[in-house]
Tab-separated table of C-alpha atoms in Angstrom:
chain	number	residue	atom	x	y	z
A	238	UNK	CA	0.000	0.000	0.000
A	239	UNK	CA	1.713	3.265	-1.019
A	240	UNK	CA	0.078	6.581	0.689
A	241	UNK	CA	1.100	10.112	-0.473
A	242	UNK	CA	0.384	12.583	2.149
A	243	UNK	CA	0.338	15.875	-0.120
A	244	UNK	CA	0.419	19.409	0.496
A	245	UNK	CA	1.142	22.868	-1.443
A	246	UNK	CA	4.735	22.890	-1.722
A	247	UNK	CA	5.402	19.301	-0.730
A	248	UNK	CA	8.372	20.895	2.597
A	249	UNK	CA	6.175	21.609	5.325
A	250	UNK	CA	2.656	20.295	6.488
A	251	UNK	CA	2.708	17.468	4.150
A	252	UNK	CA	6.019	16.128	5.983
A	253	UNK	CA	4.702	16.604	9.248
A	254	UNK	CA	1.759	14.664	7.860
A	255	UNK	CA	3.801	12.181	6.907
A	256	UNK	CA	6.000	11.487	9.824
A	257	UNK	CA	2.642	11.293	11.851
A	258	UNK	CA	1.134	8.777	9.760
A	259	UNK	CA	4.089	7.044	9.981
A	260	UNK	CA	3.912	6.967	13.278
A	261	UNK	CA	-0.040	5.946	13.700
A	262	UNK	CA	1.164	3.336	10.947
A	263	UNK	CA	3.729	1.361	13.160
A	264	UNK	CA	1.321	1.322	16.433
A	265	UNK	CA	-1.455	0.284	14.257
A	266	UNK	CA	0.928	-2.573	12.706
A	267	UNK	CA	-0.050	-1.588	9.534
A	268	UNK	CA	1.766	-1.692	6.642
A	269	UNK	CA	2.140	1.094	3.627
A	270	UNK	CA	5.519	3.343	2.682
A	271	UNK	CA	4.453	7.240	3.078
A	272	UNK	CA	5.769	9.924	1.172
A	273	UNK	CA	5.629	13.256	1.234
A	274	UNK	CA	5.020	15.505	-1.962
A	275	UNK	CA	3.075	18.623	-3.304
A	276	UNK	CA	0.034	18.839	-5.063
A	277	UNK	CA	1.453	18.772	-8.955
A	278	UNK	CA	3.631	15.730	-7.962
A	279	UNK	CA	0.890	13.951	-5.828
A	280	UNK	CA	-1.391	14.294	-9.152
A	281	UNK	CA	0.935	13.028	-11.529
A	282	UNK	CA	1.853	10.311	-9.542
A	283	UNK	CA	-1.340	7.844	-9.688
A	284	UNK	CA	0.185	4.520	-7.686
A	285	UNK	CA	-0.764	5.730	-4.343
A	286	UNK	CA	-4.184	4.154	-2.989
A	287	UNK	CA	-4.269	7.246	-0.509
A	288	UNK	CA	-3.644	10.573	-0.475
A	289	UNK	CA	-3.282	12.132	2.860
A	290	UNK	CA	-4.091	16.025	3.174
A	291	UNK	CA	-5.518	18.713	4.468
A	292	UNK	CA	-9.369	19.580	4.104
A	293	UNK	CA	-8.835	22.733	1.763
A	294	UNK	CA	-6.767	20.698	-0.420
A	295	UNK	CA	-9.204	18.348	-0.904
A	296	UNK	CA	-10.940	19.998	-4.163
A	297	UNK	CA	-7.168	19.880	-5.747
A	298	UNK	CA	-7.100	16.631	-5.385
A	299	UNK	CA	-10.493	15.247	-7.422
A	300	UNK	CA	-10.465	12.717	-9.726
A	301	UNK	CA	-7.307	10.695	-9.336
A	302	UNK	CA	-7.717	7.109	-8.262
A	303	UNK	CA	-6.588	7.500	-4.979
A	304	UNK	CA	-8.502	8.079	-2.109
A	305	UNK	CA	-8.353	11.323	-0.588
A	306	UNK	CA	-8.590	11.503	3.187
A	307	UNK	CA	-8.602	15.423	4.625
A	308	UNK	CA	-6.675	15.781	8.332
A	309	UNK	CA	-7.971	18.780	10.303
A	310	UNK	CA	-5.475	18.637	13.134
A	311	UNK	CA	-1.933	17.562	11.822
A	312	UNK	CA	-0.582	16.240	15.346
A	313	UNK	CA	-3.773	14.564	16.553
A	314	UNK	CA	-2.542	11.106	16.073
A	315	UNK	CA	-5.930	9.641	16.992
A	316	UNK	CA	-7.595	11.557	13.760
A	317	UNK	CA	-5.235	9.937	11.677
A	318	UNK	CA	-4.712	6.575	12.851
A	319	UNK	CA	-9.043	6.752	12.568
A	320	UNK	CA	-9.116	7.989	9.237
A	321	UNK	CA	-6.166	5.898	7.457
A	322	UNK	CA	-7.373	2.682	9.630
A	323	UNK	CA	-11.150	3.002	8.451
A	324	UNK	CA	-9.174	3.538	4.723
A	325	UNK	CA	-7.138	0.664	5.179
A	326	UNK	CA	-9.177	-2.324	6.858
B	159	UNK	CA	21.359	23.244	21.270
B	160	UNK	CA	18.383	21.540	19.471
B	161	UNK	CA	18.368	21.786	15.451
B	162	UNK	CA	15.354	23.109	16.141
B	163	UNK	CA	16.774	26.302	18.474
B	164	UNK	CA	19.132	26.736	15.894
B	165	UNK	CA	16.646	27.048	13.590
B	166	UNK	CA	15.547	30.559	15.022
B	167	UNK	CA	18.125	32.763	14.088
B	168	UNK	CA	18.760	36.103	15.276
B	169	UNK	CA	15.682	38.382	14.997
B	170	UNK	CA	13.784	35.856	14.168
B	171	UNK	CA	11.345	35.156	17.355
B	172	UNK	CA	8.304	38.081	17.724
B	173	UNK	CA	6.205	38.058	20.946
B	174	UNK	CA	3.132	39.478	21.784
B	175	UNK	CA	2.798	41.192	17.730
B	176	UNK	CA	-0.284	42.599	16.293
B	177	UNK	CA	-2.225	41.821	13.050
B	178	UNK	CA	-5.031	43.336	11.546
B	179	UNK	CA	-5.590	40.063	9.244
B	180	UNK	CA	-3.820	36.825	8.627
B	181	UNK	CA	-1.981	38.232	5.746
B	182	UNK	CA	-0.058	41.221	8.257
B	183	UNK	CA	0.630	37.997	10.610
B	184	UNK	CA	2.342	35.835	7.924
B	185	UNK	CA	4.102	39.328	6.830
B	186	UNK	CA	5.375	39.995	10.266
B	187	UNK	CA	6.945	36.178	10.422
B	188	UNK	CA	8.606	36.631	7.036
B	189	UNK	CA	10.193	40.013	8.349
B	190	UNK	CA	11.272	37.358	11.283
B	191	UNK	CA	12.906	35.170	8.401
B	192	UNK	CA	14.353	38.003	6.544
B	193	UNK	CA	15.925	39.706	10.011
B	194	UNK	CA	17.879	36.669	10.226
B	195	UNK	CA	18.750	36.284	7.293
B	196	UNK	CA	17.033	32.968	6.287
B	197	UNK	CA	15.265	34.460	3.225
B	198	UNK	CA	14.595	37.872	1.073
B	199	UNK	CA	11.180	39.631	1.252
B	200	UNK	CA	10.351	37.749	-1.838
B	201	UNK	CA	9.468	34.479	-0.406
B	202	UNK	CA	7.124	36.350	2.446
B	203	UNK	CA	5.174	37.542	-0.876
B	204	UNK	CA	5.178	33.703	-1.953
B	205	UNK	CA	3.786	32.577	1.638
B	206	UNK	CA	1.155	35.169	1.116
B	207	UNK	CA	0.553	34.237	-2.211
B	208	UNK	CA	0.220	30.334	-1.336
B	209	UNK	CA	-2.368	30.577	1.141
B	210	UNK	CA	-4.368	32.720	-1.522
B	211	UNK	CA	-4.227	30.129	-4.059
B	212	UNK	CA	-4.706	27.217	-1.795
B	213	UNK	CA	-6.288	28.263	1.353
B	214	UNK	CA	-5.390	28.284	4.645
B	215	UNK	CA	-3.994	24.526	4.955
B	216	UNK	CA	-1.020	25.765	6.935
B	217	UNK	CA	-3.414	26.596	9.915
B	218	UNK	CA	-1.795	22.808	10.505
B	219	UNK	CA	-3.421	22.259	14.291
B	220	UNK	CA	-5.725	24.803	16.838
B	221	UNK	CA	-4.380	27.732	16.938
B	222	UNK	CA	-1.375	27.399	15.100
B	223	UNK	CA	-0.121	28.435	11.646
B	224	UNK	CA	2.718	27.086	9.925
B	225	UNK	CA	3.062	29.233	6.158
B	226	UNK	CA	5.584	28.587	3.829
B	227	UNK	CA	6.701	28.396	0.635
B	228	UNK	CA	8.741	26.126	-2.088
B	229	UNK	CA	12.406	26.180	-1.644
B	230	UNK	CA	13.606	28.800	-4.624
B	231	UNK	CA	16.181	31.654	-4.792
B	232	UNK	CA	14.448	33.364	-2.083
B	233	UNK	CA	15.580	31.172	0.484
B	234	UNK	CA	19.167	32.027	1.831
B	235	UNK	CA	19.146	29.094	4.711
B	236	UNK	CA	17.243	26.683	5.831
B	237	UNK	CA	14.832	28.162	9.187
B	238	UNK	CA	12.468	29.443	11.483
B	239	UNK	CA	10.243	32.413	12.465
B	240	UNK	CA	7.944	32.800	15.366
B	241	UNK	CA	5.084	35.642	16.093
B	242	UNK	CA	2.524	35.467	18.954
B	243	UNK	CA	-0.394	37.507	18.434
B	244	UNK	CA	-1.630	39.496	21.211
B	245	UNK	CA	-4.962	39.206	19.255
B	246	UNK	CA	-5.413	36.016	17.844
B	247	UNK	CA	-6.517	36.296	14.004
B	248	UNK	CA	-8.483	34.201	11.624
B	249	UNK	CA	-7.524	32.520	8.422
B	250	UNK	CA	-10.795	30.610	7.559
B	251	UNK	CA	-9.530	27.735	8.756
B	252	UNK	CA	-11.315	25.186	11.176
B	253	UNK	CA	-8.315	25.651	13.385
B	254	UNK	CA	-8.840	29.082	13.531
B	255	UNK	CA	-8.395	31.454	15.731
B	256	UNK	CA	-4.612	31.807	14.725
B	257	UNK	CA	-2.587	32.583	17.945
B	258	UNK	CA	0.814	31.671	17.017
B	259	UNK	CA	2.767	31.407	13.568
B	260	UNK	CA	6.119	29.633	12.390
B	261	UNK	CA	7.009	30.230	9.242
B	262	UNK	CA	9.398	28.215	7.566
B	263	UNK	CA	11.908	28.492	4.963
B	264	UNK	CA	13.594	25.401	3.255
B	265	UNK	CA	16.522	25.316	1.332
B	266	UNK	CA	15.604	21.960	-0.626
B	267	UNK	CA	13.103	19.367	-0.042
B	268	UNK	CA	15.698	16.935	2.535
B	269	UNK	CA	17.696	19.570	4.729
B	270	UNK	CA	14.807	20.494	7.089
B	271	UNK	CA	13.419	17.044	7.659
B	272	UNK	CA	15.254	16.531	10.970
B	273	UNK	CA	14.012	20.161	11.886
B	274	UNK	CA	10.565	19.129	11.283
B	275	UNK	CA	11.057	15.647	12.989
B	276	UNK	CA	11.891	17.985	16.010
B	277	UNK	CA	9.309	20.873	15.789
B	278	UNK	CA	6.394	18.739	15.460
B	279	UNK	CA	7.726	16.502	18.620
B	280	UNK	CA	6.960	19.800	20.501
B	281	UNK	CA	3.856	21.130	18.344
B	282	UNK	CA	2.098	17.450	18.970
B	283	UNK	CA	1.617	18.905	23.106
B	284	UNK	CA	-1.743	20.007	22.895
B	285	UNK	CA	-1.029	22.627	25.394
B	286	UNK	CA	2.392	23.756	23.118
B	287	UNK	CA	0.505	26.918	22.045
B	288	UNK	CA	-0.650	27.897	25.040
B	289	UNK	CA	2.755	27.072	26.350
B	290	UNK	CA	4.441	29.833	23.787
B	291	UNK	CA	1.946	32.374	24.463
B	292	UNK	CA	2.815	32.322	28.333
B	293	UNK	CA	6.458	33.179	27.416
B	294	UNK	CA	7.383	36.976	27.974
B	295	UNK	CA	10.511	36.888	26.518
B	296	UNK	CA	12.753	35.219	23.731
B	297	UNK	CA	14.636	33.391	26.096
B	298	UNK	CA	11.629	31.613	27.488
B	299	UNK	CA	10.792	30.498	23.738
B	300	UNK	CA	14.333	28.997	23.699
B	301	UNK	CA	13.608	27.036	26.712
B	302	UNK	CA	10.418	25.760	24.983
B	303	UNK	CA	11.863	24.391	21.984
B	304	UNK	CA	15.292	23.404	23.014
């Protein structure tokens, strides 16, 4: 499972999205490589099964394969670990 | 001295500012980058310019902004700004109200990752922004993040 977590310029929230999903991965014992990239990349890149991002980039992100789960709170590991778990199992 | 600490360079840490809007708080944290010399005034205009093109997705947790911008010529070095708003202002986020904003300036996409790795160990407290907006003075800040 490969999950893209995907913000504007792919340096800042979509890295701490990714080391947090990371981290809700491992307790979760789930498995899936994250990366971290910005919206152009994210769309021309269609082998992830989830995109991980923030609800106002959500409308940047239609109609690519992937599904596109919006975080409100970046560090609220419990969000995540809901969201990509419900995504995942 | 955390990478993190490092990260705020001279100038670069603004307590208790004011803001009419979100636009004169990201402006007053990209005159924190530019004071210490982590970027020109150019990439404060690209900050400003992001959120109006993509919405305020840097309002990343309650109460706290984190604006930036791609790495380009108008980053010097890799780092950090700080303002606390007296008054805490809106972005039209649902994290809003905004009481504290770091900006951040990378260099390239790799350089800042162990920055990051640090910052959001301290940003994950849910009391870390009411934490920075009890601090008087820069050297309290320093104690925060270090």
């Amino acid at each position: 499972m490969k999950i893209i977590a995907v913000c504007g310029a792919g340096i800042g929230t979509s890295v701490l999205l990714k080391m947090n999903a990371e981290k809700v991965l491992r307790s979760l014992n789930l498995e899936a490589t994250v990366e971290a990239a910005d919206i152009e990349t994210a769309r021309a890149s269609r082998d992830a099964q989830i995109l991980l991002t923030t609800p106002e980039l959500v409308e940047k992100l239609k109609g690519l394969p992937s599904e596109v789960i919006a975080i409100d709170h970046v560090f609220d590991l419990g969000e995540i670990g809901d969201k990509l778990s419900a995504a995942m199992l | 001295m955390s990478l993190l600490e490092k990260a705020f360079g001279k100038g670069s840490i603004l307590l208790n500012q004011t803001a009419a809007d979100w636009q004169g708080a990201v402006r007053r944290a990209g005159d924190g980058l530019v004071a210490s010399g982590c970027t020109t005034s150019a990439y404060t205009d690209a900050m400003i310019a992001t959120i109006d093109d993509l919405g305020p997705y840097i309002v990343i947790a309650p109460g706290l902004a984190m604006p930036h911008a791609r790495p380009g010529d108008s980053v010097l070095h890799t780092g950090m700004s700080l303002v606390t708003l007296a008054k805490p202002v809106d972005f039209g986020s649902n994290n809003d109200p905004v009481r504290a904003v770091f900006a951040l300036a990378a260099r390239d996409h790799d350089k800042h990752l162990e920055l990051l790795s640090e910052f959001a160990g301290k940003a994950s407290d849910p009391d870390f922004v009411n934490s920075l907006l009890s601090c008087q003075t820069e050297a309290q800040i320093r104690t925060l993040i270090h």
